[in-house]
Coordinates of C-alpha atoms in Angstrom, one line a residue:
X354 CA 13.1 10.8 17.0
X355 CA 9.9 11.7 19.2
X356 CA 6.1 10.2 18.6
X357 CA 5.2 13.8 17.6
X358 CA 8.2 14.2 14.9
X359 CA 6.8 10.9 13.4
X360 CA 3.5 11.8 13.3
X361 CA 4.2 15.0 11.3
X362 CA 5.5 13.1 8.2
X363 CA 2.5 10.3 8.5
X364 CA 0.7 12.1 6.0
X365 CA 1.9 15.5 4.2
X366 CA -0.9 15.3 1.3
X367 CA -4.7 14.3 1.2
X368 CA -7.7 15.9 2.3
X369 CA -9.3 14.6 5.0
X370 CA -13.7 14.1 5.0
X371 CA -16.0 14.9 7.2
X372 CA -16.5 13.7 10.5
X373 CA -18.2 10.4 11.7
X374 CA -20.6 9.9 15.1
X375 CA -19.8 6.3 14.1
X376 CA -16.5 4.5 15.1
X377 CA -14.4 4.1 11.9
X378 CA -11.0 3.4 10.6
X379 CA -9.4 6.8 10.4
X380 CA -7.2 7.1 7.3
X381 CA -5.1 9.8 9.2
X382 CA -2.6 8.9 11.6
X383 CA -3.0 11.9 13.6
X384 CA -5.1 15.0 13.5
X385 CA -4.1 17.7 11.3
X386 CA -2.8 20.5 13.3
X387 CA -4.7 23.5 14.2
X388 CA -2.5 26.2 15.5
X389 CA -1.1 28.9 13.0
X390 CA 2.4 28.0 13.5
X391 CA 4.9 26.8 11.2
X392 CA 4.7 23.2 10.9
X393 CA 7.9 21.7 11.8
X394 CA 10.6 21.2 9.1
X395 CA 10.0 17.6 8.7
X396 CA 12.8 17.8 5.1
X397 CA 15.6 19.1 7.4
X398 CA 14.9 16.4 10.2
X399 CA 15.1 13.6 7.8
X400 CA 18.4 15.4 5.9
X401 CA 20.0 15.2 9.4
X402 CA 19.2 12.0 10.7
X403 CA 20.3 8.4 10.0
X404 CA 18.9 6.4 7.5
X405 CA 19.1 2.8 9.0
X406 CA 16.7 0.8 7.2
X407 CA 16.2 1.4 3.7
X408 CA 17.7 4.7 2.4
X409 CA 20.8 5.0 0.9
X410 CA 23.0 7.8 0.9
X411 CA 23.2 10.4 -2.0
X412 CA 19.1 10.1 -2.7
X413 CA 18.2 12.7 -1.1
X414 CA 14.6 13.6 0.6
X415 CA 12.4 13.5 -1.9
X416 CA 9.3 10.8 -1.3
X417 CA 8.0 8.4 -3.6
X418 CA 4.6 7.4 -3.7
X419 CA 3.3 5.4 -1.0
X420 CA 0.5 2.6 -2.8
X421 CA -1.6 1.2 -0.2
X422 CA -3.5 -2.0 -1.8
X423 CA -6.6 -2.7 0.4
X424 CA -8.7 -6.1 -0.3
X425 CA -11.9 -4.9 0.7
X426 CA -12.7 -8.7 1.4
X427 CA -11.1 -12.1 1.7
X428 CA -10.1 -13.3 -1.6
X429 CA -9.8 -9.8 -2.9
X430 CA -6.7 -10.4 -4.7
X431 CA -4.6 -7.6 -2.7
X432 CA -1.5 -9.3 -3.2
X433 CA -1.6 -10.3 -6.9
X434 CA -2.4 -6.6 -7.6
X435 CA 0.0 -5.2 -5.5
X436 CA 2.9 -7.5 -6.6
X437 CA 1.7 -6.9 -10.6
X438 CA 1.7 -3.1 -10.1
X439 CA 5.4 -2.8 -8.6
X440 CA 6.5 -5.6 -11.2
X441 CA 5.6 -3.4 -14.1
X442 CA 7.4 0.1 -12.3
X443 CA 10.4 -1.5 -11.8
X444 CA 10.6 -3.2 -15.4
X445 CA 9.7 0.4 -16.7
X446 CA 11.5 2.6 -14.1
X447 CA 15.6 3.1 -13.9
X448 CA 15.3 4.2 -10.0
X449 CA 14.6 1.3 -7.7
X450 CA 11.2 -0.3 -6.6
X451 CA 9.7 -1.5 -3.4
X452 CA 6.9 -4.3 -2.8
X453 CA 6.1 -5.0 1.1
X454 CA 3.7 -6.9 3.0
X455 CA 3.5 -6.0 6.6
X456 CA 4.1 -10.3 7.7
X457 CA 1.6 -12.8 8.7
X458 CA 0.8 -16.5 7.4
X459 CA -0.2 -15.8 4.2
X460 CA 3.2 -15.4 2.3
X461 CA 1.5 -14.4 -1.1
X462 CA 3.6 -11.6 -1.7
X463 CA 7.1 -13.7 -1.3
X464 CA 5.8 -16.6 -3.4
X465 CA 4.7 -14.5 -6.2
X466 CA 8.2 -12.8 -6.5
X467 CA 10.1 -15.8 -5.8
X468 CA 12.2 -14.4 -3.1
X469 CA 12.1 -14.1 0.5
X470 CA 13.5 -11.2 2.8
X471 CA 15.2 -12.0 6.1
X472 CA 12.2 -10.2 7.8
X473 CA 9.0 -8.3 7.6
X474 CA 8.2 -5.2 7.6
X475 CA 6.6 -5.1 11.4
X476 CA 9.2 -7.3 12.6
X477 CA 12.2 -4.9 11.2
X478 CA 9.9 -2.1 12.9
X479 CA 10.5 -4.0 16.0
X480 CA 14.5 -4.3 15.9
X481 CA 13.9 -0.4 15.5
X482 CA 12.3 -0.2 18.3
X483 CA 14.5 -2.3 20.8
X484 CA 17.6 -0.3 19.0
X485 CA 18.7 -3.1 16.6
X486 CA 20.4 -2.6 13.4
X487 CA 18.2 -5.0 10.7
X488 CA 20.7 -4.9 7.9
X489 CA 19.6 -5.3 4.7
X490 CA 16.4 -5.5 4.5
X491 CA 14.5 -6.8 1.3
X492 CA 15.6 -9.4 -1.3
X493 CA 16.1 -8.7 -4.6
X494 CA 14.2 -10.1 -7.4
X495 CA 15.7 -11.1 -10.9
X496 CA 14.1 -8.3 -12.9
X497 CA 15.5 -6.2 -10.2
X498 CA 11.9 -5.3 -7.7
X499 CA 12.9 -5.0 -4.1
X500 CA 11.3 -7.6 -1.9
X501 CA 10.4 -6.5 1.8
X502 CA 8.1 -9.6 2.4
X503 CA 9.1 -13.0 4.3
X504 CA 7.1 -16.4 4.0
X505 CA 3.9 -17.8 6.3
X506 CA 4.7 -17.1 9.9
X507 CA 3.0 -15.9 12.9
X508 CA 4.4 -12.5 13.7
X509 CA 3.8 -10.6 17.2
X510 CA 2.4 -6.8 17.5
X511 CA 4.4 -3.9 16.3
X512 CA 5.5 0.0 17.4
X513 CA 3.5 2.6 15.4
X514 CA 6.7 4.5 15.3
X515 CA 8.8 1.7 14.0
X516 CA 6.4 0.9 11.2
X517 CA 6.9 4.8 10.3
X518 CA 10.0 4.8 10.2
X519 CA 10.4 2.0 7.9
X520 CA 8.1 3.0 5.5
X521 CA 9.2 6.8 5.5
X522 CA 12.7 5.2 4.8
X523 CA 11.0 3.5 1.7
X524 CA 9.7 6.3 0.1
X525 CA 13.1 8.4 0.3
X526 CA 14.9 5.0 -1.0
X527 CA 12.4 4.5 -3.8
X528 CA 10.5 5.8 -6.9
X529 CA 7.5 3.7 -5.7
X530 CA 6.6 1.6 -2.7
X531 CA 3.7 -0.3 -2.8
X532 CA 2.6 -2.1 0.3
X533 CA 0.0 -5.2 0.6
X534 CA -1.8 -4.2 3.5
X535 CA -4.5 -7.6 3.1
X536 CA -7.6 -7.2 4.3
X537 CA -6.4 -4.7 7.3
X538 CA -7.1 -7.1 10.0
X539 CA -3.5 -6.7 11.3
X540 CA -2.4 -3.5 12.9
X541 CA 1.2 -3.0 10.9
X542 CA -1.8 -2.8 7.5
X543 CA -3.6 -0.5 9.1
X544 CA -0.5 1.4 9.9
X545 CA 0.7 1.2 6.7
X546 CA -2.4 2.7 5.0
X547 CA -2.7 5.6 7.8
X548 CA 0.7 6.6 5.9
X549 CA 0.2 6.2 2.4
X550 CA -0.2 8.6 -0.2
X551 CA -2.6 6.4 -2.4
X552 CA -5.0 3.7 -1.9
X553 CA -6.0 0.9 -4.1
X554 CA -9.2 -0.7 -2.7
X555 CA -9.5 -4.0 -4.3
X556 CA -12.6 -6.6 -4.4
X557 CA -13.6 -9.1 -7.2
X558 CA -16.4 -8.1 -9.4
X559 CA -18.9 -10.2 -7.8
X560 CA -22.1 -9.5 -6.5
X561 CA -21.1 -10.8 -2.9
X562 CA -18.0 -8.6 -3.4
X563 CA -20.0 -5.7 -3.9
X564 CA -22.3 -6.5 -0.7
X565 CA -18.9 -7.2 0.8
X566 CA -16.7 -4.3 -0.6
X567 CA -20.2 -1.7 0.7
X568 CA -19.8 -3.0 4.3
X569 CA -16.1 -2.5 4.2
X570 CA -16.1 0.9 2.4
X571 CA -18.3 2.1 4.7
X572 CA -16.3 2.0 7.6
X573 CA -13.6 3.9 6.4
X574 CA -13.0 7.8 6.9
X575 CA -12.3 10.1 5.6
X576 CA -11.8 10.0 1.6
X577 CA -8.4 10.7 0.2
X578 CA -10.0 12.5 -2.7
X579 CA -8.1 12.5 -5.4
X580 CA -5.8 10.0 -4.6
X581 CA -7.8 6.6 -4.1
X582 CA -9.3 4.1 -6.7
X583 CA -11.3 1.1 -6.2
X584 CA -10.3 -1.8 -8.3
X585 CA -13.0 -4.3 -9.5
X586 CA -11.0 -8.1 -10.4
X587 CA -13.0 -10.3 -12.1
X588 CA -13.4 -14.0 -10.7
X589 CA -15.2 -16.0 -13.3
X590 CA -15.6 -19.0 -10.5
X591 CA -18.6 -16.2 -9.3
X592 CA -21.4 -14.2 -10.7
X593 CA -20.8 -11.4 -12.3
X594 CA -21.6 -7.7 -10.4
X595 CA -23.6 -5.7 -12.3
X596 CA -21.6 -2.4 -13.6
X597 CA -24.0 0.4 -11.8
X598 CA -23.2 -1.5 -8.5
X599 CA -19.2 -1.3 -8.9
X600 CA -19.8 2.2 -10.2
X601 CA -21.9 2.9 -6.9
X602 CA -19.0 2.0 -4.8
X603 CA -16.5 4.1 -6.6
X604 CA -18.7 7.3 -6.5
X605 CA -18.9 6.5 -2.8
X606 CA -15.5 6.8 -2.4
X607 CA -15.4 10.0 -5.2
X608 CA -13.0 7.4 -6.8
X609 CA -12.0 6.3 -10.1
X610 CA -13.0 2.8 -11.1
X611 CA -10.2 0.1 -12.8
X612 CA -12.1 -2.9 -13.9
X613 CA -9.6 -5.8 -14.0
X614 CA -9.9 -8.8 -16.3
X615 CA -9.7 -12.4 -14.8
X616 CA -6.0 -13.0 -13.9
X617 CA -4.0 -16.3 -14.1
X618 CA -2.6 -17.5 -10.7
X619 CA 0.8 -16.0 -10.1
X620 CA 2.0 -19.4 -8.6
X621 CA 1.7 -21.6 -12.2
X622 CA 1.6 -18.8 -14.1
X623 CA 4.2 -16.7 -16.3
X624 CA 4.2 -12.9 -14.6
X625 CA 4.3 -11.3 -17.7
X626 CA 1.4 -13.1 -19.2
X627 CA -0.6 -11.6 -16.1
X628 CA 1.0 -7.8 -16.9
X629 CA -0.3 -8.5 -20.4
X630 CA -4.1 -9.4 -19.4
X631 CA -3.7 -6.6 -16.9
X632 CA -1.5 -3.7 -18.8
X633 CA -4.5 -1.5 -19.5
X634 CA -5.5 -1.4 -15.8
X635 CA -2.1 -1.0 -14.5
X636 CA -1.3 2.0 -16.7
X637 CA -4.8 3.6 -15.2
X638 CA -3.3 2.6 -11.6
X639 CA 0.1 4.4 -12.4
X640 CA -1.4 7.3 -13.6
X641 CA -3.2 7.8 -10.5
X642 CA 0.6 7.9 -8.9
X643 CA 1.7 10.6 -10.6
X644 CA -0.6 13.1 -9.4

C-alpha cells in the first residue's frame, strides 16, 4: 500500500482550525485535499487487502472509534484513564476492546491490566515495515480487554506508515480502541493522535497543571471540534485548581470538561473500585464516542 493510500484513511472526520504562524503539533496527518476529485475509495482498498495485524476476517470495514488519551503533563494520569475507559467498554460491550500504548519505559499500561503483549505497537509497526508477519498481537485480559502494550523497555523509532496500518487494523477489529499516547514526547504518540477520531486531554486539577496543561494546549492545532474533551483528575497530594481556570482551558479547546475524582492506584488497588469512583466521568467520556 503507498504513503498516499495511508494518508487518505489518517483522518476521515474532524474539522480542522485555523492556521498558525507559530510551529505546532498538527493534529492532521496530512493536509486535507484540495482538488474537486473524488477522493479515493479508501472502504474498497481495505475490503481488498490483507489484514495482517489485528483484523479478523468476517468484521467487515466499519471503524471503531479511535480514543487518543493525551497527558497534557507528566503525572497526568494518561494511562490510568485510558486503561479505566477501555476496562469499562469491554465489561459493557459484546464486540471486542482494544487498549494500546505506543512502547517505551514506562509499562503503566501492562501493569495495570496484568498482562503483557509480545510487542508494542511501534515495534509491530516495524516488523510491518521490514515485511514480517507479527502474529498475534495483544494479550488478552481476564475480563476479556485486548492488551497491545509490553512492559519497560527502550524501543527504537518507528515507520509512519507502519503505525497506520496498525491502528487502521484496530479500528476495523474493534468496537473501541483506545490508545495511551503519554505525554506525546515519542513519535509512535504523536502518530497515534494524528489518527484518532477523539482526544482525551488529561491533566490533574492542580493549579500547576493548569499552568502546565495552558502551555501544552497551546501548542496544539487545529481543534477537533466536537470530538475532544479535556479531563481534569484530581490529585489531593496538590492544591486544588480553581474551577474558572479548568473551565478556561476547556473553552480554549471548545471542549467539554470531565472533572474526575481522586483515583486509587491501579497497582494496590481493586479496578472496579476505581470504575466505581470514576463511573460518572466515564459515562461522560463514552458519550463523547458515540458521536
Amino acid at each position: 500500500m503507498s504513503r498516499p493510500q495511508l494518508a487518505s484513511a489518517a483522518r476521515e472526520d474532524g474539522a480542522t482550525g485555523p492556521a498558525s504562524c507559530t510551529p505546532r503539533l498538527a493534529l492532521l496527518a496530512e493536509e486535507p485535499p484540495t482538488s474537486a476529485a473524488a477522493p479515493p475509495d479508501r472502504d474498497a482498498e481495505i475490503a481488498q487487502a490483507p489484514r495482517p495485524v489485528v483484523a479478523e476476517r468476517g468484521l467487515g470495514v466499519r471503524r471503531g472509534p479511535l480514543l487518543a488519551v493525551c497527558g497534557c503533563c507528566g503525572g497526568a494520569g494518561a494511562s490510568t484513564l485510558a486503561y479505566l475507559v477501555a476496562l469499562a467498554a469491554a465489561r459493557k460491550r459484546s464486540e471486542p476492546v482494544l487498549v494500546a500504548d505506543t512502547g517505551g519505559t514506562g509499562g503503566g499500561l501492562a501493569y495495570f491490566a496484568g498482562v503483557v503483549a509480545p510487542q508494542s505497537l511501534a515495534e509491530i509497526a516495524e516488523s510491518l515495515a521490514a515485511g514480517l508477519a507479527p502474529g498475534r498481537p495483544f494479550a488478552t485480559a481476564s475480563d476479556g480487554l485486548r492488551v497491545l502494550a509490553t512492559g519497560p523497555r527502550f524501543a527504537a523509532g518507528c515507520t509512519r506508515e507502519g503505525v497506520e496500518v496498525v491502528l487502521d487494523d484496530a479500528r476495523v477489529a474493534h468496537s473501541l480502541t483506545v490508545v495511551d499516547c503519554g505525554t506525546l514526547t515519542r513519535e509512535a504518540d504523536q502518530i497515534a493522535l494524528a489518527n484518532a477520531s477523539h482526544i482525551a486531554w488529561v491533566l490533574p486539577a492542580t493549579r500547576s497543571g493548569v499552568r502546565r496543561a495552558s502551555r501544552t494546549l497551546d501548542a496544539i492545532n487545529p481543534q477537533m471540534y466536537g470530538r475532544e474533551v479535556v479531563v481534569a483528575r484530581r490529585d489531593e497530594r496538590e492544591a486544588k485548581a480553581a474551577l474558572a481556570d479548568l473551565k478556561q482551558i476547556a473553552s480554549a479547546r471548545h471542549a467539554p470538561l470531565i472533572l474526575v475524582p481522586n483515583l486509587p492506584d491501579l497497582g494496590t488497588a481493586n479496578a472496579t473500585d476505581a470504575l466505581e469512583t470514576a463511573q460518572v466521568s466515564l459515562q461522560a467520556i463514552h458519550g463523547l464516542l458515540e458521536r
